[in-house]
CSV table of C-alpha atoms in Angstrom, one decimal:
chain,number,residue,atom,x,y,z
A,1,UNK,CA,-91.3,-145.6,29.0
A,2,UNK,CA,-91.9,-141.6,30.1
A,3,UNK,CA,-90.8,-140.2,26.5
A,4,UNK,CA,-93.4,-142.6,25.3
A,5,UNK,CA,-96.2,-141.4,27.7
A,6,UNK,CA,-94.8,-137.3,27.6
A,7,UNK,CA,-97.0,-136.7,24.7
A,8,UNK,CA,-100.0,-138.4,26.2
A,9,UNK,CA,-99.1,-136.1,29.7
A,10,UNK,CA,-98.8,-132.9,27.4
A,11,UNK,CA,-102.5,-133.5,25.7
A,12,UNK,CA,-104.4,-134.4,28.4
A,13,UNK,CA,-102.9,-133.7,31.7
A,14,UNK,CA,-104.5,-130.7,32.5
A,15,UNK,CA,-107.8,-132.4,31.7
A,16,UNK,CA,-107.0,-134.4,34.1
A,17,UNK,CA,-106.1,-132.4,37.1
A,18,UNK,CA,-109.3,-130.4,36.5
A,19,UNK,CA,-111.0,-133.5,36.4
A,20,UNK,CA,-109.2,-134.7,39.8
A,21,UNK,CA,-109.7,-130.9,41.8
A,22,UNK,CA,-113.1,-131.5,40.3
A,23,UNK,CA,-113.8,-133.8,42.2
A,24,UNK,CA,-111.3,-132.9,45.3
A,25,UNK,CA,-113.6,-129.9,45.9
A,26,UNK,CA,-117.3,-132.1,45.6
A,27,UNK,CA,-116.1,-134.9,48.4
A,28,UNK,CA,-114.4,-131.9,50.5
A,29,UNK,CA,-116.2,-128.8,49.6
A,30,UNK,CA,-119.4,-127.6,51.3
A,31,UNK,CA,-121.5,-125.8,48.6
A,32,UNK,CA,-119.5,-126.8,45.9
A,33,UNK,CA,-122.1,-128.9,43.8
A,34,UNK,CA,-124.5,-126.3,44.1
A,35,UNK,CA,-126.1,-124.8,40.9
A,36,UNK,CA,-125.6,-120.9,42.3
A,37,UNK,CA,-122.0,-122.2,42.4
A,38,UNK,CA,-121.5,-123.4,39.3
A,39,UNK,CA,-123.2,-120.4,37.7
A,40,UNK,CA,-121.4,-118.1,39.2
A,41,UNK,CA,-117.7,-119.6,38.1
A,42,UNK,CA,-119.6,-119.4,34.6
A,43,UNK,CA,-120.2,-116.1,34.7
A,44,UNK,CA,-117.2,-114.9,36.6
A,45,UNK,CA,-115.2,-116.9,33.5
A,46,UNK,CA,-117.3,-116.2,30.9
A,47,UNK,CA,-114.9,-112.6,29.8
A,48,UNK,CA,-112.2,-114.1,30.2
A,49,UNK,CA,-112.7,-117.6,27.8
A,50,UNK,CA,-113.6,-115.3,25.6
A,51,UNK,CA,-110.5,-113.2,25.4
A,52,UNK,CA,-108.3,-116.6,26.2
A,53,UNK,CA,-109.6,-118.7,23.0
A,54,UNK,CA,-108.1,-116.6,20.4
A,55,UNK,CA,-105.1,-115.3,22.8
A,56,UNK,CA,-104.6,-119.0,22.4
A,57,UNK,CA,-104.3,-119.2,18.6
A,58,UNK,CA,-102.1,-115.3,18.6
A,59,UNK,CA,-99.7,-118.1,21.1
A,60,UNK,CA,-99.5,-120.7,19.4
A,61,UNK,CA,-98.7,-118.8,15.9
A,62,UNK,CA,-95.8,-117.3,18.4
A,63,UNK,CA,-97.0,-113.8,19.1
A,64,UNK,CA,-97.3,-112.7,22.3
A,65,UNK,CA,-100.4,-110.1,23.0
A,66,UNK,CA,-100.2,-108.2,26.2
A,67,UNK,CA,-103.0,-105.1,24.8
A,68,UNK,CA,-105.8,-107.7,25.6
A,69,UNK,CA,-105.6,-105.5,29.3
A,70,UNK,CA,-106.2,-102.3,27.5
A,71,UNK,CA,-108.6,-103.6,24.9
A,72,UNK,CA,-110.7,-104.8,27.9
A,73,UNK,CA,-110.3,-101.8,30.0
A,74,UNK,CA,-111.2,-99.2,26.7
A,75,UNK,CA,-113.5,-100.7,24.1
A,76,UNK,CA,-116.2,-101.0,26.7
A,77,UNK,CA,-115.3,-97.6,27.3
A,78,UNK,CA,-116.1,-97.0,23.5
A,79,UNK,CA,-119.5,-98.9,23.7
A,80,UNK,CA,-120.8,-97.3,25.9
A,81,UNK,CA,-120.2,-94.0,24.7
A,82,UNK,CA,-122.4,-95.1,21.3
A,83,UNK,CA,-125.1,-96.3,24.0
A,84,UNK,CA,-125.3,-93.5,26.0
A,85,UNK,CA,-125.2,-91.2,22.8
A,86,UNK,CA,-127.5,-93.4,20.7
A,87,UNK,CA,-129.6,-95.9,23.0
A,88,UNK,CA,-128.3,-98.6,20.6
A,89,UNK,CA,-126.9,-102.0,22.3
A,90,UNK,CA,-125.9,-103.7,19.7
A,91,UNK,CA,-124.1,-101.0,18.0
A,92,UNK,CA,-122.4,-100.4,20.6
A,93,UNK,CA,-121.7,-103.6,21.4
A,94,UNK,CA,-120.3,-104.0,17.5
A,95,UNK,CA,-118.3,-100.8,18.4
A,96,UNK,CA,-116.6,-102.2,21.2
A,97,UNK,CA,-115.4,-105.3,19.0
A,98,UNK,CA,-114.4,-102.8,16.5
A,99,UNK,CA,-111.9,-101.1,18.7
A,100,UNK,CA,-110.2,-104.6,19.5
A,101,UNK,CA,-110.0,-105.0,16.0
A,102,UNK,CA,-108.5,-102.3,15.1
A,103,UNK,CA,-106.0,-102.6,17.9
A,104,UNK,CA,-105.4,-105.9,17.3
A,105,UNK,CA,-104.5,-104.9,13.5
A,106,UNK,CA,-102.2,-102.2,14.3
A,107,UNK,CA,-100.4,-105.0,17.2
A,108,UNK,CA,-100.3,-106.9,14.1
A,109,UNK,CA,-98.9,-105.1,11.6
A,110,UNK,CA,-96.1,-103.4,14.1
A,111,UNK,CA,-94.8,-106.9,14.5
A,112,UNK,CA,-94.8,-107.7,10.9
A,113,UNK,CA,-93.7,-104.6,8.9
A,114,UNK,CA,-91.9,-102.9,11.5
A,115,UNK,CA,-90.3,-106.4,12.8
A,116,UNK,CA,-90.3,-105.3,16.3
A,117,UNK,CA,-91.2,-107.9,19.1
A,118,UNK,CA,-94.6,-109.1,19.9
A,119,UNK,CA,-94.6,-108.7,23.4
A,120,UNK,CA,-92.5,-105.5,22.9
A,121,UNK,CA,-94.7,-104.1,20.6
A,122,UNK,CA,-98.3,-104.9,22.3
A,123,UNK,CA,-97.0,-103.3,26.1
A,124,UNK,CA,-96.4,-100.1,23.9
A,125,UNK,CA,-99.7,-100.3,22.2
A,126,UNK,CA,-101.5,-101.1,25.5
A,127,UNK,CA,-100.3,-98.0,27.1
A,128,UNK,CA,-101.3,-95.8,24.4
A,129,UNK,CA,-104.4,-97.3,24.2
A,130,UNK,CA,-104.9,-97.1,28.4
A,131,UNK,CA,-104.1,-93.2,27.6
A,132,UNK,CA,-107.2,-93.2,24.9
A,133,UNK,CA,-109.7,-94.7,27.0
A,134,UNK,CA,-108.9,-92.1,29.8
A,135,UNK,CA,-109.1,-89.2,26.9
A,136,UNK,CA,-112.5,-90.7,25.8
A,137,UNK,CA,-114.0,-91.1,28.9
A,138,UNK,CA,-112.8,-87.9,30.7
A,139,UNK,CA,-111.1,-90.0,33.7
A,140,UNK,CA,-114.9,-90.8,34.7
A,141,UNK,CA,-117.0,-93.8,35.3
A,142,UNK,CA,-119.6,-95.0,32.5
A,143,UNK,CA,-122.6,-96.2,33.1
A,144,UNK,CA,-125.5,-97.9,31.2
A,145,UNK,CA,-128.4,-95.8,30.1
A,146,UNK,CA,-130.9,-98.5,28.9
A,147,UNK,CA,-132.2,-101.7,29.6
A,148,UNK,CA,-131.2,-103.6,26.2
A,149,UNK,CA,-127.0,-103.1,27.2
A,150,UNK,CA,-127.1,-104.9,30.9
A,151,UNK,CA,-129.5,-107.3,28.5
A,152,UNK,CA,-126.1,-108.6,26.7
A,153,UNK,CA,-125.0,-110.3,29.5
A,154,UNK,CA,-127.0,-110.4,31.9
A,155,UNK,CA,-130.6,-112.2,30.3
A,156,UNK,CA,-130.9,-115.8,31.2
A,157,UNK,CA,-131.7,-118.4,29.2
A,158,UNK,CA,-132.1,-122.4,30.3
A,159,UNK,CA,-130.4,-120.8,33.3
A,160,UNK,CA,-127.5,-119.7,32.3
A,161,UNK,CA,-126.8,-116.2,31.2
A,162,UNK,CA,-125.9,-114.8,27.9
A,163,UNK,CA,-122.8,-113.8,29.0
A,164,UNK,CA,-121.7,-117.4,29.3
A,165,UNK,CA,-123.6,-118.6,26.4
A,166,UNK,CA,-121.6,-115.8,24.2
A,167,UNK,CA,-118.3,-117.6,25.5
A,168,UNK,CA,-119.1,-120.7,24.8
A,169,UNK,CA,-120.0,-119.2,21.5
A,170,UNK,CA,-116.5,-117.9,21.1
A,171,UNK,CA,-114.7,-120.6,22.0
A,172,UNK,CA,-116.4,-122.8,19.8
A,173,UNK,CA,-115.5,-120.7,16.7
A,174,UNK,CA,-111.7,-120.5,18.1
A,175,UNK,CA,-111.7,-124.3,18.4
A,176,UNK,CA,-113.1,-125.3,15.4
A,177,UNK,CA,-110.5,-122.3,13.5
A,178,UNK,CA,-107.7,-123.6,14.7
A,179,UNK,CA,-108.7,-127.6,14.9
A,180,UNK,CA,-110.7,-127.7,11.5
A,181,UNK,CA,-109.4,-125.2,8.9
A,182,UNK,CA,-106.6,-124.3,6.7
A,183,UNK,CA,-105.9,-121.0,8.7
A,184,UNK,CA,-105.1,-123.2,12.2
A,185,UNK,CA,-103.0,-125.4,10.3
A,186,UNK,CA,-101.1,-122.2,9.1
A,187,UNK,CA,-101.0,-121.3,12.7
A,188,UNK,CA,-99.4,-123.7,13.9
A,189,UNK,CA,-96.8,-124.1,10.5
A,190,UNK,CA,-96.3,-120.1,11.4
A,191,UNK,CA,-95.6,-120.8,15.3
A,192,UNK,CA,-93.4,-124.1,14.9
A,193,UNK,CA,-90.8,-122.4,12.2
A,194,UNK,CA,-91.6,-118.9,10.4
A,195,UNK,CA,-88.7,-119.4,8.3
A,196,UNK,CA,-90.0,-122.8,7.2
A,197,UNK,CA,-93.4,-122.4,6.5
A,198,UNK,CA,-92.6,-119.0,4.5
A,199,UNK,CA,-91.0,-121.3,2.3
A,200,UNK,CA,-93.4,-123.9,2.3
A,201,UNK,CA,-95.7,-121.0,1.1
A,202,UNK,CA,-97.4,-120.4,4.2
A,203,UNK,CA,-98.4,-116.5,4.4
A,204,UNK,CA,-96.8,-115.9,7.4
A,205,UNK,CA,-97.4,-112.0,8.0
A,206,UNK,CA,-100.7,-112.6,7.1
A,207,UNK,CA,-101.4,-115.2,9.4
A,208,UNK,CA,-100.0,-113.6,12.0
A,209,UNK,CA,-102.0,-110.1,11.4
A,210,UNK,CA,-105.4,-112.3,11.5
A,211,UNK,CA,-104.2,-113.9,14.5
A,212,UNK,CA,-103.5,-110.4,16.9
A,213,UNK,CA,-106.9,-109.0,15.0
A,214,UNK,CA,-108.9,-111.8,16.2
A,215,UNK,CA,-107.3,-111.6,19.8
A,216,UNK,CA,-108.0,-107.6,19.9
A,217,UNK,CA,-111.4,-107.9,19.0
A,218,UNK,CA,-112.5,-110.6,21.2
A,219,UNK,CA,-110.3,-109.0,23.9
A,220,UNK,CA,-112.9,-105.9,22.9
A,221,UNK,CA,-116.0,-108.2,23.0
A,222,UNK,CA,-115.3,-109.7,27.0
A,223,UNK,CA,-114.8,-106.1,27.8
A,224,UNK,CA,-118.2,-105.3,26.3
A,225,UNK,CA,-119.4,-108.9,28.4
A,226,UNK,CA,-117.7,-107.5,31.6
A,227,UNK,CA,-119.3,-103.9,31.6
A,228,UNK,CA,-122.6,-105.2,30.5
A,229,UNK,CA,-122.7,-107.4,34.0
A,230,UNK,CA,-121.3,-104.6,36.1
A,231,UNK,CA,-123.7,-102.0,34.2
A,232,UNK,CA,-120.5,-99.6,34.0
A,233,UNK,CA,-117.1,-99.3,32.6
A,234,UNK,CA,-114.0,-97.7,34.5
A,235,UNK,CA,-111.1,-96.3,32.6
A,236,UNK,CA,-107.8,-97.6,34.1
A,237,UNK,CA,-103.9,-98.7,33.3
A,238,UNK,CA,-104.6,-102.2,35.3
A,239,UNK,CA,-102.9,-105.1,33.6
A,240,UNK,CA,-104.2,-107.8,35.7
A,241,UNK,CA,-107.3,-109.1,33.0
A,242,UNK,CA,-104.3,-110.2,30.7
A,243,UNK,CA,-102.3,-112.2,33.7
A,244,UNK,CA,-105.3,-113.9,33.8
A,245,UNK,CA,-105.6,-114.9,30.5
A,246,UNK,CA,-102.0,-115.9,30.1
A,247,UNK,CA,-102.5,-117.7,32.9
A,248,UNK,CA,-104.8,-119.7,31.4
A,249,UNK,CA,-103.6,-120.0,28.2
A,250,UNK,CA,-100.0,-121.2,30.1
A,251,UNK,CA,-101.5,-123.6,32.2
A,252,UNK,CA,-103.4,-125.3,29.3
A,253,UNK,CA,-100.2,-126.3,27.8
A,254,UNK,CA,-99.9,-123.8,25.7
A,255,UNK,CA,-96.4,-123.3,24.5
A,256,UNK,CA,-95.0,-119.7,25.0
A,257,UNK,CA,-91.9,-120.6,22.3
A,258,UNK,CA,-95.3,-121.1,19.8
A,259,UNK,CA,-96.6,-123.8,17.4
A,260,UNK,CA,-98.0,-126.5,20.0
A,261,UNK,CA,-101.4,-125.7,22.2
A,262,UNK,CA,-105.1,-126.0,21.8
A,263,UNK,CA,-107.9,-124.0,22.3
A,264,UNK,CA,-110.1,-127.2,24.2
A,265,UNK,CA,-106.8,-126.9,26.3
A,266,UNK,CA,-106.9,-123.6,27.5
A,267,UNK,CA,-110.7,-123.7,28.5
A,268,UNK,CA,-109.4,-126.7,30.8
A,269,UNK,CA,-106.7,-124.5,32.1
A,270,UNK,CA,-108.8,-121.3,32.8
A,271,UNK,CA,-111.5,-123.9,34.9
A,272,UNK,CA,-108.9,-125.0,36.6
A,273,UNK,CA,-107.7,-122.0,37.6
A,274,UNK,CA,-111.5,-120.7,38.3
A,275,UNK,CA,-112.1,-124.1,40.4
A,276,UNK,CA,-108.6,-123.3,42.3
A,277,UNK,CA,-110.0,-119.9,43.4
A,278,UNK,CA,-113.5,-121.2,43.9
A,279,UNK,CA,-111.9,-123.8,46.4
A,280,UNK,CA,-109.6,-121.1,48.1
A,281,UNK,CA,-112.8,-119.0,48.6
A,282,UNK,CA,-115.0,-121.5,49.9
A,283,UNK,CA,-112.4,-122.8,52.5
A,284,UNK,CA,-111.9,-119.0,53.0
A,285,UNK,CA,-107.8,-119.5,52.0
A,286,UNK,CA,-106.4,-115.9,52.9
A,287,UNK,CA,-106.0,-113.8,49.2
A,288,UNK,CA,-102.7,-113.6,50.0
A,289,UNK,CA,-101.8,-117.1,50.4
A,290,UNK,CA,-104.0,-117.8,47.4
A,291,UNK,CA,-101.8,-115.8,44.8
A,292,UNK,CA,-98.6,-117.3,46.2
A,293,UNK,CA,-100.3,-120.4,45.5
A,294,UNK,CA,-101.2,-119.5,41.7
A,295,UNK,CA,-98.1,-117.9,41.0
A,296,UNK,CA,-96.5,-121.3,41.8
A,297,UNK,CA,-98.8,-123.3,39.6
A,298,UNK,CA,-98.2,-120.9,36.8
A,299,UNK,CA,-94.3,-121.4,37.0
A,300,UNK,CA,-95.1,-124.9,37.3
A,301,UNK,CA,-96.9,-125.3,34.0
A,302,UNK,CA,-94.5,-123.3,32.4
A,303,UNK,CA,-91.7,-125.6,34.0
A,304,UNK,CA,-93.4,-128.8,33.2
A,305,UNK,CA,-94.3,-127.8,29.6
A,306,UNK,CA,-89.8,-126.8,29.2
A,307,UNK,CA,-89.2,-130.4,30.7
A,308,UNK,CA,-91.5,-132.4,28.7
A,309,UNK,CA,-90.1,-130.8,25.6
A,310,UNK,CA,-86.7,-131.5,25.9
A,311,UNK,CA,-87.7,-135.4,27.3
A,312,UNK,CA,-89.2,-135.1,23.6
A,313,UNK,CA,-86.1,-133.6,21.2
């Protein structure tokens, strides 16, 4: 009767413990149903859904991208460089995608000509480019020099801001990728057995390139999101934008070992992380019982999703 229901419980459980905290926090929550509230765990989440979609389809093919810190930290770095030099938003919001691209290209093709590890590979890459986006910024703070870049984010529209509007955006085109196309079904063939769907003609290498180019350059586009709300960018070696979007990704159900996950999946996970915190914060839960407590949820997906697949085999 369990190994009947675990693939039901893999699907949709995390949908339904949002669902449940959901509705936890409205009966026991003061302020909790209020629209400021729910705009502002929009906003606060809108950078990293964006980042998390496609981190989720560079998992599931069975990479592993940790540069999605540095992309963060640096393209916006990048972008506003062009805005300050030009005036130009939307180039340099396109240049700050660019940089993720590229990075995400490079991650890409170090992992599939050079055969080194994926998580190997991107920590490298992410300290080199952390070392860039000091160089480029001269180990000073950014700011925004015209209206139209805070204007990215920041503009409001049936109430909500662009920011999360671009997310949702995002995610949509992730979803419908990996749910809809050829490509996702290659990502999943590539992340369930390399070996077998290089043989079944899949182009693995390919697929895989595609997938860590997509992650860098949406990993570039949040940052450009993030610095367009806080109106500055600050160059750093801080790792903790990508723990949040593994976190995500992990707690969706995500598998780490590749080849099972979904990107509707990881938006639940990242909400119920962003409802977790918004709960903490509202009770006023001391920060430092509040990472104790998402560190053990994380080790709990990850522990859940090991046990369900072996119930499975």
């Amino acid at each position: 009767m369990i190994s009947q229901a675990l693939p039901a419980i893999r699907r949709y459980g995390i949908a339904a413990v949002t669902v449940a905290l959901f509705f936890l926090l409205a009966v026991t929550t003061d302020g909790f149903l209020s629209q400021a509230n729910f705009r502002n765990i929009l906003d606060q989440q809108s950078a990293l859904l964006i980042a998390a979609s496609f981190a989720t389809i560079t998992m599931i093919a069975g990479g592993f991208d940790i540069s999605a810190a540095s992309v963060f930290v640096v393209a916006p770095l990048f972008a506003l460089q062009v805005e300050n030099a030009t005036g130009n938003a939307p180039l340099a919001a396109a240049a700050g995608v660019v940089v993720g691209l590229v990075v995400g290209v490079a991650n890409g093709l170090v992992v599939t000509a050079l055969k080194v590890n994926s998580f190997i590979a991107t920590l490298a890459t992410s300290f080199m480019v952390f070392g860039i986006g000091f160089l480029v910024s001269d180990r000073s703070v950014l700011r925004v020099s015209t209206d139209a870049y805070p204007a990215i984010a920041r503009t409001r529209w049936l109430g909500i801001t662009t920011g999360a509007w671009i997310a949702a955006v995002v995610v949509a085109t992730a979803w419908l990728l990996l749910s809809r196309t050829r490509f996702g079904r290659h990502v999943y063939a590539t992340g369930g057995n390399a070996e077998a769907a290089r043989l079944a003609g899949v182009p693995v290498a390919r697929v895989t390139t595609i997938c860590f180019a997509l992650a860098g350059a949406a990993a570039g586009l949040a940052g450009v999101v993030s610095s367009s709300r806080s109106l500055s960018a600050l160059p750093s070696d801080d790792f903790s934008f990508v723990f949040g979007v593994i976190a995500a990704v992990v707690v969706g159900g995500t598998s780490i070992a590749g080849g099972e996950g979904a990107v509707w999946r990881t938006i639940a996970g990242a909400f119920f992380i962003a409802l977790m915190i918004n709960g903490f914060n509202l009770h006023q839960i001391d920060p430092i019982w509040q990472r104790v407590i998402q560190g053990a949820v994380i080790l709990g997906a990850v522990s859940i999703d090991s046990w369900t697949q072996r119930r499975e085999r």
